[in-house]
CSV table of C-alpha atoms in Angstrom, one decimal:
chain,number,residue,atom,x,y,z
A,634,UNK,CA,15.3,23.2,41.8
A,635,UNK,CA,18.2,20.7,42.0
A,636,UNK,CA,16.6,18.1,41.1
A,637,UNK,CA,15.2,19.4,37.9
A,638,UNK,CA,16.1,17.2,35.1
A,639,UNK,CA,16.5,18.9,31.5
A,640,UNK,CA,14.7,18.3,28.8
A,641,UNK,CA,16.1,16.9,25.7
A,642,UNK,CA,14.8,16.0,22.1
A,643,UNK,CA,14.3,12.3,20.8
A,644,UNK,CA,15.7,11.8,17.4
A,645,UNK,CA,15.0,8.5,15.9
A,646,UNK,CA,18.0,6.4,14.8
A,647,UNK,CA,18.0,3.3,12.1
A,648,UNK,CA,18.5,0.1,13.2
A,649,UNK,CA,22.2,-0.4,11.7
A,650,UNK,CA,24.2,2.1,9.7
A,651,UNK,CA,26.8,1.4,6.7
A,652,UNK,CA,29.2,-1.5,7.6
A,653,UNK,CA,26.8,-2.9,10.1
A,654,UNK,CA,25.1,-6.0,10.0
A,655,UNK,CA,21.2,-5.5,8.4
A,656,UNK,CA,18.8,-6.2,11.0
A,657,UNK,CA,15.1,-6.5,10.6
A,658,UNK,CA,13.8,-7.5,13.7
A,659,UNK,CA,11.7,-4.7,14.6
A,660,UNK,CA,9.6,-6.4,11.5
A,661,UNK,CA,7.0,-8.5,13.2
A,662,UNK,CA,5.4,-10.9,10.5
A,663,UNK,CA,2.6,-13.0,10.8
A,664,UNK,CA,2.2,-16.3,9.5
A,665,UNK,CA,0.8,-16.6,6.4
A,666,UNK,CA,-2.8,-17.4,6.0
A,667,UNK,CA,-3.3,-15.9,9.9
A,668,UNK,CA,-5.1,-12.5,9.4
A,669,UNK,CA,-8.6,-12.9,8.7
A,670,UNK,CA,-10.5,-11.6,5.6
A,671,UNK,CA,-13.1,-9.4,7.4
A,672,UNK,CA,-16.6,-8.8,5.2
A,673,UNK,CA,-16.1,-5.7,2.7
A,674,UNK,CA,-19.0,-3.6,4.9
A,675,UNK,CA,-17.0,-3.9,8.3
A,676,UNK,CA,-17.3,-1.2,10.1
A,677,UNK,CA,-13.4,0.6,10.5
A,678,UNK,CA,-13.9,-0.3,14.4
A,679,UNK,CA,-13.9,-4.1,14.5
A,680,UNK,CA,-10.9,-4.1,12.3
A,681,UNK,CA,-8.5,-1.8,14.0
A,682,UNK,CA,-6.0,-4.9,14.6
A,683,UNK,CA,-5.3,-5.1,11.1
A,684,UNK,CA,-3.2,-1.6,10.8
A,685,UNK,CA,-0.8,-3.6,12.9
A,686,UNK,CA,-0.3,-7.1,11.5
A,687,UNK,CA,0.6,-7.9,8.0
A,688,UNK,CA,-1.9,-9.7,5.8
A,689,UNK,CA,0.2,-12.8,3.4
A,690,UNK,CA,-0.7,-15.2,0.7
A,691,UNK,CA,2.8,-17.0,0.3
A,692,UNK,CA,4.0,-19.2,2.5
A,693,UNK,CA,7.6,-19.8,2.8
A,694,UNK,CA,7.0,-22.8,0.8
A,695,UNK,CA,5.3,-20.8,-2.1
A,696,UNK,CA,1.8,-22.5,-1.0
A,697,UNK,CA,-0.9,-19.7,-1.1
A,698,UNK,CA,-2.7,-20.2,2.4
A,699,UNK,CA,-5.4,-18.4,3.9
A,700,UNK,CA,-8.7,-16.4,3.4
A,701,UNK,CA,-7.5,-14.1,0.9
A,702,UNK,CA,-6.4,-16.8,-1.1
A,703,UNK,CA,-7.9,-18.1,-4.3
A,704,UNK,CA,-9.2,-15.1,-6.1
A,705,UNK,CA,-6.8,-15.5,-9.1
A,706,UNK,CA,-6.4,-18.4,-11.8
A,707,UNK,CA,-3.2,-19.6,-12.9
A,708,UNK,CA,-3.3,-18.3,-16.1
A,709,UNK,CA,-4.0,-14.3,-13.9
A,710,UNK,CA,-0.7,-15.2,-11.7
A,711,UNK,CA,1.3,-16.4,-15.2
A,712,UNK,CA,0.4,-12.8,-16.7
A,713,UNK,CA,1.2,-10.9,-13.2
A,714,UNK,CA,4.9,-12.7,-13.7
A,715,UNK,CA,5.2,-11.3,-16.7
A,716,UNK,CA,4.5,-7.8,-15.4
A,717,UNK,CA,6.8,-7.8,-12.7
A,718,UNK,CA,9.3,-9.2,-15.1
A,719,UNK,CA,8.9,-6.5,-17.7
A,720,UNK,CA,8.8,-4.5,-15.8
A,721,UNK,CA,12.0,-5.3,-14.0
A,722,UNK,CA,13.7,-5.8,-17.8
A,723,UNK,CA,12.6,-2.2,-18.5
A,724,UNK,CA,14.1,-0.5,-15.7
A,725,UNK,CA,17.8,-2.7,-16.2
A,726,UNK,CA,17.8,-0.9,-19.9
A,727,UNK,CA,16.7,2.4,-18.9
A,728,UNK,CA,19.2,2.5,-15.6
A,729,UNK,CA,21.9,1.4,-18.3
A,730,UNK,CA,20.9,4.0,-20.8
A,731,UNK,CA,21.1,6.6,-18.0
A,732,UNK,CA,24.4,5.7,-17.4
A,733,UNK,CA,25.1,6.2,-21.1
A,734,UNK,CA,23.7,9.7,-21.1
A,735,UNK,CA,20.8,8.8,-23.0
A,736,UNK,CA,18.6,10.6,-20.6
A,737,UNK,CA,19.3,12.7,-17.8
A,738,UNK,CA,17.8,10.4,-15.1
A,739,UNK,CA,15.9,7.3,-13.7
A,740,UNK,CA,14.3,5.9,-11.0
A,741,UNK,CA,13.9,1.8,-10.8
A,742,UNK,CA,11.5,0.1,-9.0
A,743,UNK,CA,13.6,-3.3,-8.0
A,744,UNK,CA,12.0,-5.5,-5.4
A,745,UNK,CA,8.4,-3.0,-5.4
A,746,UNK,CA,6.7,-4.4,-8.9
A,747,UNK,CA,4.3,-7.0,-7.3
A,748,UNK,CA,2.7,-3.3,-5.7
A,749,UNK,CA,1.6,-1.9,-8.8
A,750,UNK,CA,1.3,-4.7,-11.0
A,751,UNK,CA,-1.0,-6.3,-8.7
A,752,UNK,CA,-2.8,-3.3,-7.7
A,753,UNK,CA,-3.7,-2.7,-11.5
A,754,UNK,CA,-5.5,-6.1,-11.9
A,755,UNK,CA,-8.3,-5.0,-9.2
A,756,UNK,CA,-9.0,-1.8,-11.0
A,757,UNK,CA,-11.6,-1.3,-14.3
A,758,UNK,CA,-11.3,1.2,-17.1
A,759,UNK,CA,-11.7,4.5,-16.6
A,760,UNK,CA,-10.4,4.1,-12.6
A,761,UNK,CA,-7.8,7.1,-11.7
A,762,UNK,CA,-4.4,6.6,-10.6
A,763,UNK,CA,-2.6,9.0,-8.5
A,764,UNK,CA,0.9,7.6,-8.7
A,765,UNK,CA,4.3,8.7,-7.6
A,766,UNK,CA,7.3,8.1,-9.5
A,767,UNK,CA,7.8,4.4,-8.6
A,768,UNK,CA,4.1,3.0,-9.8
A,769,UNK,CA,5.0,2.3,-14.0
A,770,UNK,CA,3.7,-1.1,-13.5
A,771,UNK,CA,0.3,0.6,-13.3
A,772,UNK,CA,1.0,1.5,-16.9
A,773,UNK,CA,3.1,-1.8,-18.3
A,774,UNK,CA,0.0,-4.1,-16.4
A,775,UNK,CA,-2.3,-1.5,-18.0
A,776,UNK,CA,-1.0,-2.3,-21.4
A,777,UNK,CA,0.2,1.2,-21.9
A,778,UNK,CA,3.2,0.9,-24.7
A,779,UNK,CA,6.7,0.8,-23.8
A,780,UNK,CA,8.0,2.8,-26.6
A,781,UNK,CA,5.9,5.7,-25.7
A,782,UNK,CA,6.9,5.3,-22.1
A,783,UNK,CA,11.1,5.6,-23.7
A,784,UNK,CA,10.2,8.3,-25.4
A,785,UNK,CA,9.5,10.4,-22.4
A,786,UNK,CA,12.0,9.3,-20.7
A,787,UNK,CA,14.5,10.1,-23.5
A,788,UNK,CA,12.3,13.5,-23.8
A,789,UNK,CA,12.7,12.8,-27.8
A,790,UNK,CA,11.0,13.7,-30.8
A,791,UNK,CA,8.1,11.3,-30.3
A,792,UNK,CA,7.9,12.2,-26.5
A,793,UNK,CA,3.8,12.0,-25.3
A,794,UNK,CA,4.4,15.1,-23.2
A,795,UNK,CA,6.7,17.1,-25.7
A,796,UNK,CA,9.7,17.6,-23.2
A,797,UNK,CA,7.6,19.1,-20.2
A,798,UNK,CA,8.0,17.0,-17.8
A,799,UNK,CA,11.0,15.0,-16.2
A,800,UNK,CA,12.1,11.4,-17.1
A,801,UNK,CA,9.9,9.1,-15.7
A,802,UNK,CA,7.0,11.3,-14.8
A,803,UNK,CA,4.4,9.5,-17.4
A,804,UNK,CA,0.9,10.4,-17.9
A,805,UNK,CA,-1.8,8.9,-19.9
A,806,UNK,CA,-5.5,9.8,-19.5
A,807,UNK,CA,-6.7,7.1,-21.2
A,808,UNK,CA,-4.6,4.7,-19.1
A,809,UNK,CA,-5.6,6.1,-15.6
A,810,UNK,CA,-2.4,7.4,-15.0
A,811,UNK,CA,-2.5,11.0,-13.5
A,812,UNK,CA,0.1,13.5,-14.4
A,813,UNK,CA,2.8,12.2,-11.4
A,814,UNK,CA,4.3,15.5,-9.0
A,815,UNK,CA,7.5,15.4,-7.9
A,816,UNK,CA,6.1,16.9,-5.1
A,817,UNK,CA,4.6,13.7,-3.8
A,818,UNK,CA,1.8,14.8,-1.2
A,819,UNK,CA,0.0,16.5,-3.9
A,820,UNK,CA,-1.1,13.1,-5.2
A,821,UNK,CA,-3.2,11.8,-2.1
A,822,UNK,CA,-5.1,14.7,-2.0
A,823,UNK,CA,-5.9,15.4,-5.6
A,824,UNK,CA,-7.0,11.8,-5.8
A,825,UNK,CA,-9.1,12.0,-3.3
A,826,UNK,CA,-11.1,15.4,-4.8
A,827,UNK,CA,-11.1,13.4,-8.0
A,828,UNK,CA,-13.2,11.0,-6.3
A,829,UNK,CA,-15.4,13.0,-4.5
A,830,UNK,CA,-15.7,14.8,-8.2
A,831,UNK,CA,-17.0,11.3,-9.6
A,832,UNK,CA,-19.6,10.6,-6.4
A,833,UNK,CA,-20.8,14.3,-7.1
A,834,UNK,CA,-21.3,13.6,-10.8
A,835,UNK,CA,-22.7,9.8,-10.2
A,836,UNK,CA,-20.4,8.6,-12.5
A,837,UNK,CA,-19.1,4.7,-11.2
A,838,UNK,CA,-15.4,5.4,-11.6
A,839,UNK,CA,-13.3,5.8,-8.6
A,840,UNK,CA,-9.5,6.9,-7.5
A,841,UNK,CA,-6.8,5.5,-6.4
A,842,UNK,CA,-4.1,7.7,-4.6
A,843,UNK,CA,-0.3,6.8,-3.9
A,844,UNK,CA,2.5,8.1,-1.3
A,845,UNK,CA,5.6,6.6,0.2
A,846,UNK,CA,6.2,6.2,3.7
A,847,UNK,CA,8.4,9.8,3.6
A,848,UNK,CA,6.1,11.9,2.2
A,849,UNK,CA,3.5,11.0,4.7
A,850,UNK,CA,4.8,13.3,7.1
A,851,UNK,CA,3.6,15.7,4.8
A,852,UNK,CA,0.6,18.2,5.6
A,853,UNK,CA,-1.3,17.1,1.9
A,854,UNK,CA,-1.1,13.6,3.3
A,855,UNK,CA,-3.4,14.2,6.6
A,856,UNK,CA,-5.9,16.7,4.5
A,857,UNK,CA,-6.5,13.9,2.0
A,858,UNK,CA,-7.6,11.5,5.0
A,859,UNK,CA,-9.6,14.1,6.6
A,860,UNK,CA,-11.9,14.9,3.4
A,861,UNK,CA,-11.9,11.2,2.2
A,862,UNK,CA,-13.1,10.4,5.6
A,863,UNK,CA,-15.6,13.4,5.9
A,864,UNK,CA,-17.0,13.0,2.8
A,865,UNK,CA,-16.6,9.0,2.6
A,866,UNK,CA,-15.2,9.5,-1.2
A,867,UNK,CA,-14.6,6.4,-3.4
A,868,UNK,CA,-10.6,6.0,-2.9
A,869,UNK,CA,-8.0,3.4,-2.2
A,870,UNK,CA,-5.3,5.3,-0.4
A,871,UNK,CA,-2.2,3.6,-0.7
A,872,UNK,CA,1.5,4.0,1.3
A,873,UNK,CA,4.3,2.3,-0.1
A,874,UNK,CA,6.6,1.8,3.1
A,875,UNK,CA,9.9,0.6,1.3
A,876,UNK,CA,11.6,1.6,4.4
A,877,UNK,CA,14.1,4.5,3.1
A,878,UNK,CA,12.8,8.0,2.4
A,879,UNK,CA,15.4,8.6,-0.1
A,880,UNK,CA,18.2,8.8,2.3
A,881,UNK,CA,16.3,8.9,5.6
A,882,UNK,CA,14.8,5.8,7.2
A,883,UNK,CA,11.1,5.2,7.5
A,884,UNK,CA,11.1,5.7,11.7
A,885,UNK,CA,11.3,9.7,10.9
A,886,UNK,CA,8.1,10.0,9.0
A,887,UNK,CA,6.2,7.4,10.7
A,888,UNK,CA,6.9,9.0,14.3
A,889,UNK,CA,5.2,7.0,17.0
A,890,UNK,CA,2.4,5.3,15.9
A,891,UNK,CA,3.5,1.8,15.4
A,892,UNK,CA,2.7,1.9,11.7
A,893,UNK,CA,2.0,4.0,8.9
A,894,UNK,CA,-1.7,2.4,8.2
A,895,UNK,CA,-2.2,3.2,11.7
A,896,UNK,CA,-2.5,6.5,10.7
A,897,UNK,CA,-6.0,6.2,9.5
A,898,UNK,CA,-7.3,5.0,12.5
A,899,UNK,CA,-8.1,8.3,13.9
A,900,UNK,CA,-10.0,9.5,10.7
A,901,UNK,CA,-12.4,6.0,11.0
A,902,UNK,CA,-11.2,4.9,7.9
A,903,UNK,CA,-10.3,0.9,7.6
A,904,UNK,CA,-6.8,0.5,7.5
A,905,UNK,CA,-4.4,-2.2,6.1
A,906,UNK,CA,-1.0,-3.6,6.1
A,907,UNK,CA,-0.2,-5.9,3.3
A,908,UNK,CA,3.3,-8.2,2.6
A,909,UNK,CA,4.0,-5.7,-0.7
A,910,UNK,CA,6.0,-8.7,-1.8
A,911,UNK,CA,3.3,-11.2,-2.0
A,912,UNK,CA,1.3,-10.5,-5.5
A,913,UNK,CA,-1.8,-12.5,-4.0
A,914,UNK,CA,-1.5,-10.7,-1.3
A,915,UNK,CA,-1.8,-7.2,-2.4
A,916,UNK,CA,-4.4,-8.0,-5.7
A,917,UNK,CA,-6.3,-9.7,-2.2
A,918,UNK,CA,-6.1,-6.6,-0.5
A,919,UNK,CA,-6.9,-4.0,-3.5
A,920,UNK,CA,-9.8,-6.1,-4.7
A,921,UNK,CA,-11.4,-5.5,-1.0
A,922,UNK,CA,-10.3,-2.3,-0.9
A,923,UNK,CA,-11.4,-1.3,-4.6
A,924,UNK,CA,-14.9,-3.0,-3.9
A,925,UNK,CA,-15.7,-1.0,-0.5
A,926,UNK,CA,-15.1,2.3,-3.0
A,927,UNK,CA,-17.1,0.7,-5.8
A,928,UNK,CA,-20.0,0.2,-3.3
A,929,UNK,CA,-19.9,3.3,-0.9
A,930,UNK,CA,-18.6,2.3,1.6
A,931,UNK,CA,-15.8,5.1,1.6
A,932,UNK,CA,-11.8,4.5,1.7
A,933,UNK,CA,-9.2,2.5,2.9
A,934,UNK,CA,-6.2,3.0,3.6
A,935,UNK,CA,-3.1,0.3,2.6
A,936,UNK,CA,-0.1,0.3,3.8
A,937,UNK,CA,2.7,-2.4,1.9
A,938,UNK,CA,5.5,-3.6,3.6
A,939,UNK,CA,7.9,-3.8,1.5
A,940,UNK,CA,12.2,-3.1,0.5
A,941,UNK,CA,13.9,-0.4,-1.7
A,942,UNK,CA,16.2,-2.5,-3.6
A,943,UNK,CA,18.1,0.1,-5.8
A,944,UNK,CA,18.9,3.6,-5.2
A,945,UNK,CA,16.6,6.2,-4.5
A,946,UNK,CA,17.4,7.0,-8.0
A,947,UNK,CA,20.8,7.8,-10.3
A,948,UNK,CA,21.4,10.4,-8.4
A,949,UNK,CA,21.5,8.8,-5.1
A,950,UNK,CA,24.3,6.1,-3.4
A,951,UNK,CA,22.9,4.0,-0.6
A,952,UNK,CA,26.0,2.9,0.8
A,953,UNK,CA,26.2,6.3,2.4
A,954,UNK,CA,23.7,5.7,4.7
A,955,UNK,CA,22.8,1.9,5.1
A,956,UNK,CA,24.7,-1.5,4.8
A,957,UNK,CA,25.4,-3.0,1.2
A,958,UNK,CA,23.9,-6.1,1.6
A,959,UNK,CA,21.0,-4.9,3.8
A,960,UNK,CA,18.6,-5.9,0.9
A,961,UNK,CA,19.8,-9.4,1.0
A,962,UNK,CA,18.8,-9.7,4.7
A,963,UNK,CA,15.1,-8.3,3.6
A,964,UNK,CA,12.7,-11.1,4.9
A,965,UNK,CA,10.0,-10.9,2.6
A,966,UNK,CA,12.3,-11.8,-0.4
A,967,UNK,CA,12.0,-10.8,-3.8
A,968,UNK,CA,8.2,-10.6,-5.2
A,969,UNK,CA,9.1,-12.2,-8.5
A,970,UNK,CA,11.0,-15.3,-7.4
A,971,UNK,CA,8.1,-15.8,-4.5
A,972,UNK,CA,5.3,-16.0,-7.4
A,973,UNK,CA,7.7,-18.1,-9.8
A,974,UNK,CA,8.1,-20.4,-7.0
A,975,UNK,CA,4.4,-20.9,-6.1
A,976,UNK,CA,3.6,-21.3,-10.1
A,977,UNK,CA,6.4,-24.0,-10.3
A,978,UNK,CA,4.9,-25.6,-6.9
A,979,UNK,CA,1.3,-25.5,-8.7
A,980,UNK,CA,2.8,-27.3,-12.0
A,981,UNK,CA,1.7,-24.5,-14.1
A,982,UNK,CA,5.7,-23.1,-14.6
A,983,UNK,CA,9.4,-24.4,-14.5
A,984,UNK,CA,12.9,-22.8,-14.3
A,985,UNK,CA,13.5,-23.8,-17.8
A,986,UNK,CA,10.4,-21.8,-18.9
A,987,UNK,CA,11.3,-18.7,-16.4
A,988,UNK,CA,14.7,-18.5,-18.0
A,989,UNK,CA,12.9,-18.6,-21.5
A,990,UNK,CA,10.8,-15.7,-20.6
A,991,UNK,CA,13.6,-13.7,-19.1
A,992,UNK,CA,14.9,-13.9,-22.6
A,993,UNK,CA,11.7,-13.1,-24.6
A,994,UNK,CA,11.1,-10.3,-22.3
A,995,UNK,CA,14.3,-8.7,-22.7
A,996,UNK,CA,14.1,-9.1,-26.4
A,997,UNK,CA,10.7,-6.7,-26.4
A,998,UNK,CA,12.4,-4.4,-24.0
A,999,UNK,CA,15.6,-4.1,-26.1
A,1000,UNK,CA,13.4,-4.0,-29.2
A,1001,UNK,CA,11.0,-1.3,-27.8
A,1002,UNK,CA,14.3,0.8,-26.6
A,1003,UNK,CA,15.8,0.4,-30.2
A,1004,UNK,CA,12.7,1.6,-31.9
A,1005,UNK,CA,12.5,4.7,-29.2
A,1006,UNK,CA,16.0,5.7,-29.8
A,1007,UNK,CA,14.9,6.3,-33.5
A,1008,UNK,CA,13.2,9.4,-32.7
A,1009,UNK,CA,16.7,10.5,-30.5
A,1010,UNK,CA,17.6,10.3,-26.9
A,1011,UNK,CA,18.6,13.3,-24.9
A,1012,UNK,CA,21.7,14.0,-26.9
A,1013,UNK,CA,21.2,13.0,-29.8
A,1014,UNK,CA,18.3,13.1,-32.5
A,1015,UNK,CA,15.4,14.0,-32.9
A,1016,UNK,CA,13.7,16.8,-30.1
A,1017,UNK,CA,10.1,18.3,-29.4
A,1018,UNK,CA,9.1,20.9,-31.2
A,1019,UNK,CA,9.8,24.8,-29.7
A,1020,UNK,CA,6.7,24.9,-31.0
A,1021,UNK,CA,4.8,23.0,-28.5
A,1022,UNK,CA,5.7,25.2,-25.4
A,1023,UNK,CA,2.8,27.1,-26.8
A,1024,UNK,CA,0.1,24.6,-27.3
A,1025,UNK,CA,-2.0,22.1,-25.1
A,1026,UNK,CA,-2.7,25.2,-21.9
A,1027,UNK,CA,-5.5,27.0,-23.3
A,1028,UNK,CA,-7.9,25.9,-25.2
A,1029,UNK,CA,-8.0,29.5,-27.7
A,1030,UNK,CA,-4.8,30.6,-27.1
A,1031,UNK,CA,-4.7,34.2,-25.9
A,1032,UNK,CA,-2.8,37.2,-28.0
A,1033,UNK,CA,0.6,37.3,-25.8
A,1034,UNK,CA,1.0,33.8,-26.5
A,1035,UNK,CA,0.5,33.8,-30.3
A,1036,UNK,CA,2.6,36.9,-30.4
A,1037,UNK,CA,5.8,35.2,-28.2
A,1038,UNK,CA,5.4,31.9,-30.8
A,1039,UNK,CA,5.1,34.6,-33.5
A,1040,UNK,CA,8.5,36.1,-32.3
A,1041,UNK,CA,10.4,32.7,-31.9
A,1042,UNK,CA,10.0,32.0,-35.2
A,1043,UNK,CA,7.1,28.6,-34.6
């Protein structure tokens, strides 16, 4: 019994910790234009190598290269731009107005928008998002107002959900938005049994469902792909690998198999890895992926590679627990500059004109926070009605209810 050698437990470590120097080696990335476009009917089999590479438009020179290349004009890529720039504009005012206690907290989405931006464009009306709390450019692609999107956040007067839910956590029917859980599993599976929902009811719409790389450790997370598979319901599952689980690095949840879209593997659904940085890249991949749904051919699982710029949110501080700079080192850059460049290469933009749209946008941000603020922020002005705790649940509302509204006076 000697020679018995004890056990001991494998904890994985990041790559570098604060005051290190950022290293991304462990990234492999493909040339651009080098991963094939297989036909949308593939069967799961034939494409297994794709949960292990990473599909890209963008070439380092901004050229878009490749078979998933030319599905949008330049007139589609000009509006995306604006998107991602908005959107970026929008979370610079709210972060600010956090920090001057006009609401009680924010999450950005710095170095993520071409995800959800993009990802909108393949979708139709009446299409369900599942999102997390890191998707708005599902709703600022979708055309869904600012203002109203400030007004929950400030949880005013004017707020869409009357106070009940926390900043940032939007929902809008009409937009496809999905009331977002903080709890973040939740999502994938509820989208998925809102899609098997519309395949029961032969209705045409389908679901989309959302998760970061964290939460995929999570037990909602492998139930979604075993019913979506099972049942072959008409949803894009999406992971959004931006490498940091608030505080904990994306080796924890993705334990040993390589990648996160390798995950679906084992449940025979087609599974993708995408460069969440490229904007033709990932409308590329959602217009395959939205199509198989459309057609019934099941799901598919995406997985986009992408970088956390910002903190988790305001309550977090990264430079506990990675380098500073370590976004700067990020190789798949920054989404917006990548699809500015390849507009300027194409003729159909300039740095002049980016700077001049920088402004505009920031004026309608500015001017869409001023007109918010009118109906109060958190400390100030107008608030939801007390009233309104008691409406919107049931649809007649039952005796103990009218008698507690009765007793509070609303």
């Amino acid at each position: 019994m000697d020679d018995v050698v004890p056990l001991s437990l494998h904890v994985p470590e990041p790559e570098v910790r604060p005051g290190g120097t950022p290293d991304f080696s462990m990234v492999a990335i493909p040339k651009a234009g080098s991963v094939p476009r297989p036909p949308v009917d593939v069967d799961p089999r034939e494409i297994r190598d794709l949960a292990f590479s990473i599909i890209r438009v963008l070439n380092r020179e901004g050229e878009a290269v490749g078979p998933w290349a030319g599905l949008l004009t330049d007139d589609d890529l000009l509006e995306g731009l604006r998107h991602m720039m908005t959107l970026r504009a929008f979370d610079a005012r709210m972060l600010m107005a956090q920090r001057q206690g006009k609401t009680s907290f924010y999450m950005q989405h710095m170095g993520e928008e071409a995800v959800s931006c993009a990802f909108r464009k393949a979708l139709e009306p009446g299409d369900m998002n599942f999102p997390t709390y890191r998707q708005a450019g599902l709703l600022i692609a979708g055309g869904y107002p600012m203002v109203d999107m400030m007004n929950q956040i400030f949880s005013n007067e004017a707020d869409p959900l009357k106070g009940r839910q926390l900043p940032i956590m939007y929902s809008s029917k009409e937009h496809g938005f999905f009331s977002i859980s903080g709890n973040l599993g939740t999502q994938f599976v509820q989208a998925v049994g809102w899609a098997m929902a519309s395949a029961i009811s032969n209705d045409t719409r389908i679901a989309a469902g959302w998760i970061g790389d964290g939460s995929t450790a999570e037990s909602d997370f492998h139930a979604a792909l075993v019913f979506a598979s099972t049942y072959r319901a008409p949803v894009v599952l999406n992971i959004v690998n931006n490498q940091w689980a608030i505080s904990t690095f994306q080796g924890i949840a993705r334990g040993g198999s390589g990648t996160f879209a390798a995950r679906g593997l084992g449940f025979g659904i087609p599974s993708l890895r995408v460069d969440g940085n490229d904007y033709l890249a990932v409308y590329a991949v959602a217009r395959w992926a939205v199509e198989r749904a459309r057609r019934n051919l099941g799901p598919t699982l995406i997985e986009y590679v992408t970088y956390r710029v910002g903190a988790h949110s305001t309550s977090d501080d990264p430079s506990a627990y990675r380098p500073k700079d370590e976004s700067e080192a990020w190789p798949l850059g920054d989404p917006v500059i990548r699809l500015k460049n390849h507009l300027i290469r194409r003729g159909a933009w300039t740095e002049e004109r980016h700077r001049q749209a920088e402004a505009e946008v920031m004026d309608t941000v500015i001017a869409a926070q001023k007109e918010a603020e009118k109906h109060g922020t958190l400390h100030s002005g107008g608030k939801p009605s007390v009233r309104d705790m008691f409406e919107g649940v049931y649809a007649e509302m039952p005796p103990h209810l009218r008698r507690q509204r009765h007793q509070a006076g609303v």
